[in-house]
mmCIF file of C-alpha atoms in Angstrom:
data_model
loop_
_atom_site.group_PDB
_atom_site.id
_atom_site.type_symbol
_atom_site.label_atom_id
_atom_site.label_comp_id
_atom_site.label_asym_id
_atom_site.label_seq_id
_atom_site.Cartn_x
_atom_site.Cartn_y
_atom_site.Cartn_z
ATOM 1 C CA MET A 1 -0.032 -0.391 0.454
ATOM 2 C CA VAL A 2 1.203 3.265 -1.049
ATOM 3 C CA ALA A 3 0.814 6.185 1.234
ATOM 4 C CA PRO A 4 -0.740 9.006 -0.319
ATOM 5 C CA GLU A 5 1.249 11.992 -1.342
ATOM 6 C CA ARG A 6 1.161 15.271 0.897
ATOM 7 C CA LYS A 7 0.797 18.561 -1.151
ATOM 8 C CA THR A 8 4.128 20.733 -0.644
ATOM 9 C CA ASP A 9 2.153 23.832 0.632
ATOM 10 C CA GLU A 10 0.926 21.786 3.585
ATOM 11 C CA PRO A 11 2.604 21.734 6.935
ATOM 12 C CA ALA A 12 3.599 18.589 7.676
ATOM 13 C CA PRO A 13 2.021 16.611 10.750
ATOM 14 C CA VAL A 14 2.981 17.785 14.187
ATOM 15 C CA ARG A 15 4.747 15.112 15.851
ATOM 16 C CA ARG A 16 5.041 15.003 20.026
ATOM 17 C CA PRO A 17 7.875 13.260 21.474
ATOM 18 C CA PRO A 18 7.265 10.474 23.578
ATOM 19 C CA ARG A 19 6.632 11.488 27.323
ATOM 20 C CA LYS A 20 9.278 10.894 29.810
ATOM 21 C CA LEU A 21 8.290 8.779 32.713
ATOM 22 C CA TYR A 22 10.566 8.847 35.831
ATOM 23 C CA LYS A 23 11.877 6.138 37.996
ATOM 24 C CA ILE A 24 11.665 6.724 41.844
ATOM 25 C CA GLY A 25 15.212 6.629 42.050
ATOM 26 C CA GLU A 26 15.141 9.521 39.238
ATOM 27 C CA VAL A 27 12.194 11.621 41.125
ATOM 28 C CA ILE A 28 14.470 11.881 44.418
ATOM 29 C CA ARG A 29 17.727 12.386 42.794
ATOM 30 C CA TYR A 30 16.541 15.656 40.883
ATOM 31 C CA SER A 31 13.672 16.921 43.581
ATOM 32 C CA GLY A 32 16.047 16.369 46.892
ATOM 33 C CA ILE A 33 13.083 14.543 48.814
ATOM 34 C CA SER A 34 14.011 11.217 50.618
ATOM 35 C CA ARG A 35 12.506 8.229 49.022
ATOM 36 C CA GLN A 36 10.089 7.500 51.941
ATOM 37 C CA THR A 37 8.829 10.797 51.988
ATOM 38 C CA LEU A 38 8.123 10.317 48.132
ATOM 39 C CA HIS A 39 6.402 6.757 49.027
ATOM 40 C CA ASN A 40 4.718 8.844 51.899
ATOM 41 C CA TYR A 41 3.068 11.645 49.472
ATOM 42 C CA THR A 42 2.009 8.834 47.271
ATOM 43 C CA MET A 43 -0.108 7.221 50.412
ATOM 44 C CA LEU A 44 -1.344 10.505 50.802
ATOM 45 C CA GLY A 45 -2.396 11.082 47.293
ATOM 46 C CA LEU A 46 -0.348 14.066 47.569
ATOM 47 C CA ILE A 47 1.015 12.937 44.218
ATOM 48 C CA THR A 48 0.369 9.920 41.792
ATOM 49 C CA GLU A 49 2.330 7.876 39.547
ATOM 50 C CA GLU A 50 1.309 7.931 36.178
ATOM 51 C CA GLU A 51 2.236 4.686 35.347
ATOM 52 C CA ARG A 52 3.622 1.481 36.717
ATOM 53 C CA THR A 53 6.262 -0.871 34.436
ATOM 54 C CA PRO A 54 5.506 -4.584 34.342
ATOM 55 C CA SER A 55 7.206 -5.487 37.767
ATOM 56 C CA GLY A 56 4.832 -2.673 39.881
ATOM 57 C CA HIS A 57 7.440 -0.229 39.811
ATOM 58 C CA ARG A 58 5.931 2.956 40.136
ATOM 59 C CA LEU A 59 6.639 5.659 37.133
ATOM 60 C CA TYR A 60 5.987 9.402 37.443
ATOM 61 C CA GLY A 61 5.069 11.913 34.628
ATOM 62 C CA GLU A 62 7.055 15.190 34.444
ATOM 63 C CA SER A 63 4.010 17.157 36.493
ATOM 64 C CA VAL A 64 5.319 15.219 39.793
ATOM 65 C CA PHE A 65 7.960 17.751 39.990
ATOM 66 C CA ALA A 66 6.079 20.994 39.981
ATOM 67 C CA ARG A 67 3.649 19.133 42.275
ATOM 68 C CA LEU A 68 6.174 18.670 44.722
ATOM 69 C CA GLU A 69 7.488 21.733 44.814
ATOM 70 C CA LEU A 70 4.019 22.968 45.586
ATOM 71 C CA ILE A 71 3.603 20.786 48.431
ATOM 72 C CA GLN A 72 7.256 21.816 49.868
ATOM 73 C CA ARG A 73 5.779 25.444 50.078
ATOM 74 C CA LEU A 74 2.716 24.897 51.221
ATOM 75 C CA LYS A 75 4.410 22.435 54.212
ATOM 76 C CA ALA A 76 5.764 25.112 55.242
ATOM 77 C CA ARG A 77 2.944 26.479 56.314
ATOM 78 C CA MET A 78 0.399 23.544 56.773
ATOM 79 C CA SER A 79 0.228 20.279 58.172
ATOM 80 C CA LEU A 80 0.272 17.548 55.393
ATOM 81 C CA LYS A 81 -3.562 16.720 56.130
ATOM 82 C CA GLU A 82 -4.396 20.681 55.344
ATOM 83 C CA VAL A 83 -1.622 20.384 51.965
ATOM 84 C CA ARG A 84 -4.109 17.443 51.216
ATOM 85 C CA GLU A 85 -7.061 19.275 51.414
ATOM 86 C CA HIS A 86 -5.530 22.393 49.785
ATOM 87 C CA LEU A 87 -4.620 20.500 46.894
ATOM 88 C CA ASP A 88 -8.228 18.356 46.956
ATOM 89 C CA ALA A 89 -10.107 21.828 46.594
ATOM 90 C CA GLU A 90 -7.671 22.807 43.382
#
């Protein structure tokens, strides 16, 4: 089967790069938080993993870094329970 020819004045279709997913080790290295803190935040529902590997390892999307930064800022003046309530209200 031959693909139809594209007219030269048509823009090429935009192809998005594959999204980057980060392993737990990468998240803690880039964010500076501990493995236990990352686990606690996940268990409390403050952050969520994007996917899991076939062997069950958590993978986080790029948005986790902004979320962790926000949690750290809020935690400076709120309890984790209050942080969760604040994030749930967003």
